[in-house]
PDB file of C-alpha atoms in Angstrom:
ATOM      1  CA  MET A  77     117.172 159.465   5.885  1.00 52.00           C
ATOM      2  CA  THR A  78     117.318 159.678   2.167  1.00 60.00           C
ATOM      3  CA  HIS A  79     117.829 157.451  -0.898  1.00 65.00           C
ATOM      4  CA  THR A  80     121.386 158.962  -0.765  1.00 92.00           C
ATOM      5  CA  THR A  81     121.961 157.470   2.733  1.00 95.00           C
ATOM      6  CA  GLU A  82     121.033 154.042   1.219  1.00 95.00           C
ATOM      7  CA  SER A  83     123.319 154.436  -1.659  1.00 95.00           C
ATOM      8  CA  LEU A  84     126.104 155.304   0.640  1.00 96.00           C
ATOM      9  CA  LEU A  85     125.554 152.047   2.589  1.00 96.00           C
ATOM     10  CA  LEU A  86     125.476 150.027  -0.555  1.00 96.00           C
ATOM     11  CA  LYS A  87     128.607 151.468  -1.831  1.00 96.00           C
ATOM     12  CA  GLY A  88     130.402 150.600   1.563  1.00 96.00           C
ATOM     13  CA  LEU A  89     129.094 147.096   1.484  1.00 95.00           C
ATOM     14  CA  LYS A  90     130.272 146.654  -2.038  1.00 95.00           C
ATOM     15  CA  GLU A  91     133.756 148.017  -1.143  1.00 94.00           C
ATOM     16  CA  PHE A  92     133.801 145.371   1.724  1.00 90.00           C
ATOM     17  CA  SER A  93     132.630 142.773  -0.956  1.00 90.00           C
ATOM     18  CA  LEU A  94     129.892 141.672   1.388  1.00 88.00           C
ATOM     19  CA  PRO A  95     126.880 139.761   0.426  1.00 83.00           C
ATOM     20  CA  PHE A  96     123.614 141.864   1.023  1.00 86.00           C
ATOM     21  CA  ASP A  97     119.992 141.700  -0.009  1.00 93.00           C
ATOM     22  CA  PRO A  98     117.045 144.363   0.184  1.00 95.00           C
ATOM     23  CA  GLU A  99     116.221 142.748   3.715  1.00 97.00           C
ATOM     24  CA  LYS A 100     119.501 143.580   5.204  1.00 97.00           C
ATOM     25  CA  ILE A 101     119.545 146.932   3.659  1.00 96.00           C
ATOM     26  CA  SER A 102     116.043 147.640   5.064  1.00 97.00           C
ATOM     27  CA  ALA A 103     117.334 146.495   8.547  1.00 98.00           C
ATOM     28  CA  PHE A 104     120.203 149.057   8.534  1.00 98.00           C
ATOM     29  CA  MET A 105     117.716 151.734   7.454  1.00 97.00           C
ATOM     30  CA  THR A 106     115.387 150.809  10.148  1.00 98.00           C
ATOM     31  CA  TYR A 107     118.299 150.742  12.628  1.00 98.00           C
ATOM     32  CA  LEU A 108     119.342 154.181  11.544  1.00 97.00           C
ATOM     33  CA  ASN A 109     115.952 155.662  11.733  1.00 97.00           C
ATOM     34  CA  GLU A 110     115.324 154.131  15.307  1.00 97.00           C
ATOM     35  CA  LEU A 111     118.767 155.299  16.581  1.00 97.00           C
ATOM     36  CA  LYS A 112     118.206 158.907  15.397  1.00 96.00           C
ATOM     37  CA  LYS A 113     114.626 158.900  17.053  1.00 96.00           C
ATOM     38  CA  TRP A 114     115.967 157.604  20.333  1.00 96.00           C
ATOM     39  CA  ASN A 115     119.040 159.727  20.186  1.00 95.00           C
ATOM     40  CA  ARG A 116     116.876 162.963  20.765  1.00 91.00           C
ATOM     41  CA  ALA A 117     116.090 161.742  24.259  1.00 91.00           C
ATOM     42  CA  TYR A 118     118.676 159.207  25.357  1.00 92.00           C
ATOM     43  CA  ASN A 119     121.871 160.692  23.723  1.00 90.00           C
ATOM     44  CA  LEU A 120     123.104 157.284  22.485  1.00 94.00           C
ATOM     45  CA  THR A 121     125.784 158.632  20.078  1.00 94.00           C
ATOM     46  CA  SER A 122     127.388 161.938  19.573  1.00 93.00           C
ATOM     47  CA  LEU A 123     127.258 161.318  15.705  1.00 93.00           C
ATOM     48  CA  ARG A 124     124.220 163.062  14.152  1.00 90.00           C
ATOM     49  CA  SER A 125     124.494 162.935  10.400  1.00 95.00           C
ATOM     50  CA  ASP A 126     123.225 159.853   8.359  1.00 96.00           C
ATOM     51  CA  GLU A 127     126.686 159.827   6.601  1.00 96.00           C
ATOM     52  CA  ASP A 128     128.651 159.730   9.951  1.00 96.00           C
ATOM     53  CA  ILE A 129     126.379 157.031  11.337  1.00 97.00           C
ATOM     54  CA  VAL A 130     126.587 154.844   8.278  1.00 97.00           C
ATOM     55  CA  ILE A 131     130.431 155.092   7.906  1.00 97.00           C
ATOM     56  CA  LYS A 132     131.556 155.494  11.435  1.00 96.00           C
ATOM     57  CA  HIS A 133     129.219 153.115  13.157  1.00 97.00           C
ATOM     58  CA  PHE A 134     127.738 150.738  10.693  1.00 98.00           C
ATOM     59  CA  LEU A 135     130.662 150.183   8.270  1.00 97.00           C
ATOM     60  CA  ASP A 136     133.181 150.660  11.244  1.00 97.00           C
ATOM     61  CA  SER A 137     131.314 147.724  13.111  1.00 98.00           C
ATOM     62  CA  LEU A 138     131.686 145.399  10.023  1.00 97.00           C
ATOM     63  CA  LEU A 139     135.506 145.677  10.143  1.00 97.00           C
ATOM     64  CA  TYR A 140     135.208 142.932  12.977  1.00 98.00           C
ATOM     65  CA  LEU A 141     134.078 140.553  10.228  1.00 97.00           C
ATOM     66  CA  LYS A 142     137.681 140.395   9.196  1.00 95.00           C
ATOM     67  CA  ALA A 143     138.694 138.724  12.409  1.00 97.00           C
ATOM     68  CA  LEU A 144     135.794 136.371  12.835  1.00 96.00           C
ATOM     69  CA  PRO A 145     135.891 132.884  11.757  1.00 93.00           C
ATOM     70  CA  GLU A 146     133.196 131.422   9.207  1.00 91.00           C
ATOM     71  CA  GLY A 147     130.299 129.210  10.512  1.00 93.00           C
ATOM     72  CA  ARG A 148     127.908 129.629  13.372  1.00 95.00           C
ATOM     73  CA  LEU A 149     129.491 131.537  16.368  1.00 97.00           C
ATOM     74  CA  ASP A 150     128.399 132.646  19.852  1.00 98.00           C
ATOM     75  CA  VAL A 151     129.607 136.260  20.036  1.00 98.00           C
ATOM     76  CA  MET A 152     129.537 138.695  22.876  1.00 98.00           C
ATOM     77  CA  ASP A 153     129.600 142.609  22.301  1.00 98.00           C
ATOM     78  CA  VAL A 154     131.043 144.021  25.435  1.00 98.00           C
ATOM     79  CA  GLY A 155     129.996 147.540  26.325  1.00 97.00           C
ATOM     80  CA  SER A 156     127.483 147.575  23.359  1.00 97.00           C
ATOM     81  CA  GLY A 157     126.041 151.007  23.861  1.00 96.00           C
ATOM     82  CA  ALA A 158     123.779 151.694  20.981  1.00 97.00           C
ATOM     83  CA  GLY A 159     124.532 148.304  19.551  1.00 98.00           C
ATOM     84  CA  PHE A 160     128.011 148.663  18.030  1.00 97.00           C
ATOM     85  CA  PRO A 161     129.482 146.467  16.740  1.00 98.00           C
ATOM     86  CA  GLY A 162     127.102 143.704  17.514  1.00 98.00           C
ATOM     87  CA  ILE A 163     123.771 144.803  15.654  1.00 98.00           C
ATOM     88  CA  PRO A 164     125.589 145.438  12.264  1.00 98.00           C
ATOM     89  CA  LEU A 165     127.290 142.118  12.530  1.00 98.00           C
ATOM     90  CA  LYS A 166     123.982 140.367  13.270  1.00 98.00           C
ATOM     91  CA  ILE A 167     122.413 141.882  10.350  1.00 98.00           C
ATOM     92  CA  ILE A 168     125.082 140.599   8.036  1.00 97.00           C
ATOM     93  CA  ARG A 169     125.581 137.174   9.807  1.00 97.00           C
ATOM     94  CA  PRO A 170     122.064 136.424  11.145  1.00 97.00           C
ATOM     95  CA  GLU A 171     123.281 132.855  12.055  1.00 97.00           C
ATOM     96  CA  MET A 172     125.358 133.983  14.997  1.00 98.00           C
ATOM     97  CA  MET A 173     124.156 133.837  18.622  1.00 98.00           C
ATOM     98  CA  LEU A 174     124.774 137.367  19.960  1.00 98.00           C
ATOM     99  CA  TYR A 175     124.977 138.654  23.573  1.00 98.00           C
ATOM    100  CA  LEU A 176     124.866 142.445  23.978  1.00 98.00           C
ATOM    101  CA  VAL A 177     126.613 143.379  27.148  1.00 98.00           C
ATOM    102  CA  GLU A 178     125.731 146.800  28.567  1.00 98.00           C
ATOM    103  CA  PRO A 179     125.541 148.188  32.164  1.00 97.00           C
ATOM    104  CA  SER A 180     123.591 151.566  31.353  1.00 96.00           C
ATOM    105  CA  ARG A 181     119.827 151.052  31.740  1.00 97.00           C
ATOM    106  CA  LYS A 182     118.849 153.630  29.153  1.00 96.00           C
ATOM    107  CA  LYS A 183     121.022 151.833  26.538  1.00 97.00           C
ATOM    108  CA  VAL A 184     119.816 148.452  27.559  1.00 98.00           C
ATOM    109  CA  THR A 185     116.319 149.721  26.956  1.00 98.00           C
ATOM    110  CA  PHE A 186     117.260 150.908  23.421  1.00 98.00           C
ATOM    111  CA  LEU A 187     119.029 147.652  22.745  1.00 98.00           C
ATOM    112  CA  GLU A 188     115.878 145.669  23.806  1.00 98.00           C
ATOM    113  CA  HIS A 189     113.774 147.876  21.636  1.00 98.00           C
ATOM    114  CA  ILE A 190     115.912 147.492  18.436  1.00 98.00           C
ATOM    115  CA  VAL A 191     116.199 143.736  18.793  1.00 98.00           C
ATOM    116  CA  ARG A 192     112.463 143.496  18.831  1.00 98.00           C
ATOM    117  CA  THR A 193     112.045 145.889  16.052  1.00 98.00           C
ATOM    118  CA  LEU A 194     114.445 144.102  13.855  1.00 98.00           C
ATOM    119  CA  GLY A 195     112.898 140.664  14.777  1.00 98.00           C
ATOM    120  CA  PHE A 196     116.272 139.094  15.657  1.00 98.00           C
ATOM    121  CA  LYS A 197     116.374 135.688  17.006  1.00 96.00           C
ATOM    122  CA  ASP A 198     119.357 134.304  19.175  1.00 97.00           C
ATOM    123  CA  VAL A 199     120.064 137.688  20.744  1.00 98.00           C
ATOM    124  CA  LYS A 200     120.256 138.322  24.415  1.00 98.00           C
ATOM    125  CA  VAL A 201     120.778 141.693  26.059  1.00 98.00           C
ATOM    126  CA  ILE A 202     122.420 141.603  29.450  1.00 98.00           C
ATOM    127  CA  GLU A 203     122.501 144.521  31.811  1.00 98.00           C
ATOM    128  CA  LYS A 204     125.769 143.891  33.576  1.00 97.00           C
ATOM    129  CA  LYS A 205     129.566 144.644  33.388  1.00 97.00           C
ATOM    130  CA  VAL A 206     131.507 141.935  31.626  1.00 97.00           C
ATOM    131  CA  GLU A 207     133.622 141.000  34.715  1.00 97.00           C
ATOM    132  CA  ASP A 208     130.317 140.140  36.415  1.00 97.00           C
ATOM    133  CA  ILE A 209     129.102 137.763  33.960  1.00 97.00           C
ATOM    134  CA  SER A 210     129.239 133.880  34.616  1.00 97.00           C
ATOM    135  CA  GLY A 211     127.762 130.756  33.132  1.00 96.00           C
ATOM    136  CA  ILE A 212     128.278 131.839  29.529  1.00 97.00           C
ATOM    137  CA  LYS A 213     131.037 130.841  27.165  1.00 97.00           C
ATOM    138  CA  VAL A 214     131.488 132.392  23.778  1.00 98.00           C
ATOM    139  CA  ASP A 215     133.734 132.007  20.723  1.00 98.00           C
ATOM    140  CA  ALA A 216     134.532 135.643  20.366  1.00 98.00           C
ATOM    141  CA  ALA A 217     134.210 138.821  22.709  1.00 98.00           C
ATOM    142  CA  LEU A 218     134.291 142.183  20.990  1.00 98.00           C
ATOM    143  CA  THR A 219     134.639 145.605  22.187  1.00 97.00           C
ATOM    144  CA  ARG A 220     134.872 149.005  20.495  1.00 92.00           C
ATOM    145  CA  ALA A 221     136.665 152.072  21.803  1.00 78.00           C
ATOM    146  CA  LEU A 222     136.134 151.017  25.522  1.00 84.00           C
ATOM    147  CA  PHE A 223     139.075 149.187  26.979  1.00 92.00           C
ATOM    148  CA  GLU A 224     142.806 149.011  26.594  1.00 93.00           C
ATOM    149  CA  ILE A 225     143.962 145.670  25.296  1.00 94.00           C
ATOM    150  CA  GLU A 226     145.484 144.444  28.637  1.00 92.00           C
ATOM    151  CA  GLU A 227     142.326 145.636  30.494  1.00 94.00           C
ATOM    152  CA  PHE A 228     139.959 143.866  28.085  1.00 96.00           C
ATOM    153  CA  TYR A 229     141.867 140.590  28.544  1.00 95.00           C
ATOM    154  CA  LYS A 230     141.785 140.715  32.228  1.00 94.00           C
ATOM    155  CA  LYS A 231     137.994 141.611  32.447  1.00 96.00           C
ATOM    156  CA  ALA A 232     136.642 139.377  29.493  1.00 97.00           C
ATOM    157  CA  SER A 233     139.038 136.291  28.954  1.00 96.00           C
ATOM    158  CA  HIS A 234     136.967 134.215  31.531  1.00 96.00           C
ATOM    159  CA  ILE A 235     133.925 134.256  29.139  1.00 97.00           C
ATOM    160  CA  LEU A 236     135.798 132.707  26.274  1.00 97.00           C
ATOM    161  CA  ARG A 237     135.791 128.894  25.173  1.00 96.00           C
ATOM    162  CA  GLU A 238     139.020 127.175  24.736  1.00 92.00           C
ATOM    163  CA  GLY A 239     140.502 128.525  21.417  1.00 91.00           C
ATOM    164  CA  GLY A 240     138.308 131.625  21.484  1.00 96.00           C
ATOM    165  CA  ARG A 241     139.453 135.171  20.807  1.00 97.00           C
ATOM    166  CA  LEU A 242     139.090 138.673  22.050  1.00 98.00           C
ATOM    167  CA  ILE A 243     138.797 141.391  19.326  1.00 98.00           C
ATOM    168  CA  LEU A 244     139.370 145.047  19.661  1.00 97.00           C
ATOM    169  CA  SER A 245     139.439 147.890  17.164  1.00 96.00           C
ATOM    170  CA  LYS A 246     142.182 150.412  17.761  1.00 94.00           C
ATOM    171  CA  GLY A 247     143.571 153.624  16.156  1.00 90.00           C
ATOM    172  CA  PRO A 248     147.000 154.773  15.266  1.00 87.00           C
ATOM    173  CA  LYS A 249     148.463 154.822  18.785  1.00 86.00           C
ATOM    174  CA  ILE A 250     148.096 151.026  18.944  1.00 92.00           C
ATOM    175  CA  GLU A 251     151.897 150.308  19.489  1.00 91.00           C
ATOM    176  CA  GLU A 252     151.818 151.974  22.952  1.00 88.00           C
ATOM    177  CA  GLU A 253     149.306 149.140  23.975  1.00 91.00           C
ATOM    178  CA  ILE A 254     151.081 146.442  21.977  1.00 92.00           C
ATOM    179  CA  LYS A 255     154.090 147.022  24.027  1.00 89.00           C
ATOM    180  CA  LYS A 256     152.275 145.904  27.277  1.00 86.00           C
ATOM    181  CA  ILE A 257     151.246 142.509  25.818  1.00 90.00           C
ATOM    182  CA  LYS A 258     154.141 141.662  23.493  1.00 85.00           C
ATOM    183  CA  LYS A 259     155.690 138.342  24.283  1.00 78.00           C
ATOM    184  CA  ARG A 260     152.991 137.824  26.901  1.00 83.00           C
ATOM    185  CA  LEU A 261     149.910 136.743  24.810  1.00 88.00           C
ATOM    186  CA  GLN A 262     149.451 135.189  21.376  1.00 90.00           C
ATOM    187  CA  PHE A 263     147.818 137.808  19.034  1.00 93.00           C
ATOM    188  CA  GLU A 264     147.860 139.500  15.752  1.00 94.00           C
ATOM    189  CA  THR A 265     146.846 142.801  14.221  1.00 95.00           C
ATOM    190  CA  LEU A 266     144.979 143.508  11.005  1.00 96.00           C
ATOM    191  CA  LYS A 267     145.460 146.953   9.479  1.00 96.00           C
ATOM    192  CA  ILE A 268     142.149 147.775   7.527  1.00 96.00           C
ATOM    193  CA  ARG A 269     140.966 150.889   5.756  1.00 96.00           C
ATOM    194  CA  LEU A 270     137.478 152.032   6.789  1.00 96.00           C
ATOM    195  CA  PRO A 271     135.464 151.999   3.576  1.00 96.00           C
ATOM    196  CA  LEU A 272     134.645 155.442   1.957  1.00 96.00           C
ATOM    197  CA  THR A 273     137.381 157.145   4.018  1.00 96.00           C
ATOM    198  CA  ASP A 274     141.234 157.417   4.195  1.00 96.00           C
ATOM    199  CA  ILE A 275     140.987 156.114   7.841  1.00 96.00           C
ATOM    200  CA  TYR A 276     142.872 152.940   9.074  1.00 96.00           C
ATOM    201  CA  ARG A 277     141.703 150.828  11.965  1.00 96.00           C
ATOM    202  CA  TYR A 278     143.953 148.301  13.657  1.00 96.00           C
ATOM    203  CA  ILE A 279     141.947 145.196  14.582  1.00 97.00           C
ATOM    204  CA  VAL A 280     143.702 143.437  17.397  1.00 96.00           C
ATOM    205  CA  ILE A 281     142.962 139.626  17.914  1.00 97.00           C
ATOM    206  CA  ILE A 282     143.950 137.971  21.140  1.00 96.00           C
ATOM    207  CA  TYR A 283     143.941 134.091  20.811  1.00 94.00           C
ATOM    208  CA  TYR A 284     142.882 132.451  24.138  1.00 92.00           C
ATOM    209  CA  THR A 285     143.827 129.067  25.664  1.00 82.00           C
ATOM    210  CA  SER A 286     143.262 127.849  29.238  1.00 75.00           C
ATOM    211  CA  MET A 287     147.107 127.450  29.460  1.00 68.00           C
ATOM    212  CA  ASP A 288     147.089 131.251  29.811  1.00 62.00           C
ATOM    213  CA  THR A 289     147.089 132.236  33.565  1.00 51.00           C
ATOM    214  CA  GLY A 290     147.347 135.761  32.990  1.00 54.00           C
ATOM    215  CA  PHE A 291     150.227 137.918  31.629  1.00 49.00           C
ATOM    216  CA  HIS A 292     153.400 136.055  31.144  1.00 39.00           C
ATOM    217  CA  ASP A 293     156.005 135.400  28.525  1.00 35.00           C
ATOM    218  CA  ARG A 294     155.127 133.155  25.549  1.00 37.00           C
ATOM    219  CA  THR A 295     157.336 131.571  22.953  1.00 33.00           C
ATOM    220  CA  LYS A 296     155.328 133.288  20.144  1.00 39.00           C
ATOM    221  CA  GLY A 297     155.438 136.889  19.965  1.00 41.00           C
ATOM    222  CA  HIS A 298     153.654 139.554  17.941  1.00 43.00           C
ATOM    223  CA  LYS A 299     152.692 138.828  14.371  1.00 46.00           C
ATOM    224  CA  SER A 300     151.490 141.943  12.468  1.00 43.00           C
ATOM    225  CA  THR A 301     149.487 141.302   9.233  1.00 43.00           C
ATOM    226  CA  THR A 302     147.175 143.007   6.874  1.00 40.00           C
ATOM    227  CA  SER A 303     143.587 141.928   6.118  1.00 40.00           C
ATOM    228  CA  LYS A 304     144.903 140.577   2.662  1.00 38.00           C
ATOM    229  CA  ASP A 305     147.492 138.230   4.069  1.00 39.00           C
ATOM    230  CA  ALA A 306     145.939 137.056   7.428  1.00 44.00           C
ATOM    231  CA  ASN A 307     144.711 133.437   7.705  1.00 49.00           C
ATOM    232  CA  ILE A 308     141.971 131.902   9.764  1.00 51.00           C
ATOM    233  CA  CYS A 309     140.803 128.526  10.860  1.00 56.00           C
ATOM    234  CA  PHE A 310     137.008 127.950  10.453  1.00 49.00           C
ATOM    235  CA  ASN A 311     137.011 124.349  11.960  1.00 55.00           C
ATOM    236  CA  LEU A 312     135.646 125.156  15.576  1.00 51.00           C
ATOM    237  CA  ASP A 313     135.905 121.590  16.759  1.00 52.00           C
ATOM    238  CA  CYS A 314     139.694 121.169  15.952  1.00 63.00           C
ATOM    239  CA  ARG A 315     141.832 120.823  18.988  1.00 53.00           C
ATOM    240  CA  LEU A 316     144.687 122.672  17.456  1.00 61.00           C
ATOM    241  CA  ARG A 317     142.401 125.746  16.816  1.00 56.00           C
ATOM    242  CA  ARG A 318     141.221 125.555  20.466  1.00 49.00           C
ATOM    243  CA  ALA A 319     144.861 125.886  21.390  1.00 53.00           C
ATOM    244  CA  GLY A 320     145.259 128.895  19.379  1.00 55.00           C
ATOM    245  CA  CYS A 321     146.162 127.689  15.916  1.00 65.00           C
ATOM    246  CA  LYS A 322     145.195 130.157  13.088  1.00 58.00           C
ATOM    247  CA  GLY A 323     145.414 127.683  10.312  1.00 63.00           C
ATOM    248  CA  PHE A 324     148.249 126.395   8.063  1.00 60.00           C
ATOM    249  CA  GLU A 325     148.812 125.258   4.557  1.00 60.00           C
ATOM    250  CA  GLY A 326     147.451 121.709   4.063  1.00 59.00           C
ATOM    251  CA  CYS A 327     145.103 121.690   7.070  1.00 69.00           C
ATOM    252  CA  PRO A 328     141.329 121.137   6.191  1.00 58.00           C
ATOM    253  CA  GLY A 329     140.583 123.983   8.610  1.00 58.00           C
ATOM    254  CA  PHE A 330     142.905 126.441   6.846  1.00 56.00           C
ATOM    255  CA  LYS A 331     141.484 129.405   4.876  1.00 50.00           C
ATOM    256  CA  ALA A 332     143.578 132.135   3.232  1.00 48.00           C
ATOM    257  CA  ARG A 333     141.690 135.389   3.744  1.00 40.00           C
ATOM    258  CA  ALA A 334     140.491 136.940   0.490  1.00 37.00           C
TER     259      ALA A 334
END
């Protein structure tokens, strides 16, 4: 870990236009150091270089911020592995309640260690598969390179509150999965460039309502957007939002994404 590594992270955060301070930068560097140390024995990630970890783990995880409403949220990172995307999101937005769900004992051991090391509050590590979880409801459930869209909906929608959302990060073959859910679920995609690269990710947001009973035709189809023109609703108590509304001009809960 070098000064160059820290500069790389700072450059990426600035490209995101994210607020940061020395404490957040220190947390990322501690995370990087501990990940590399534990990786020698636990094989937590195939990425080895500082540059790859900063860009393809840390910054890649922060893409999910584009799909999360503002304010305090309860968020579940499903199949967290070594803590992605959950831990980077918690560093930037410490107010969130974070659940890290991971069935692997060795990865859970690392997650518990890094949560203690970073001094996080409001983080719970759960050693289970998401389909086995009960008694917890969250505003958003995230997963990274683990499930297909349809599979994630079937396994994780039961842990969402009314008006909650499932968020996935996908690559260029996204249209193959989109065909399976088109006209069945209310969703949108955000095409976002990964900072410091020419790589694009497709963030898929599934809006959940209890009216959904599974995969069935809906009156609303697929809306494809970019991160510059997507809107969000940040009024978590609004009944319209809980029914899947994403905000509209003139509504107090409307926010045009910067």
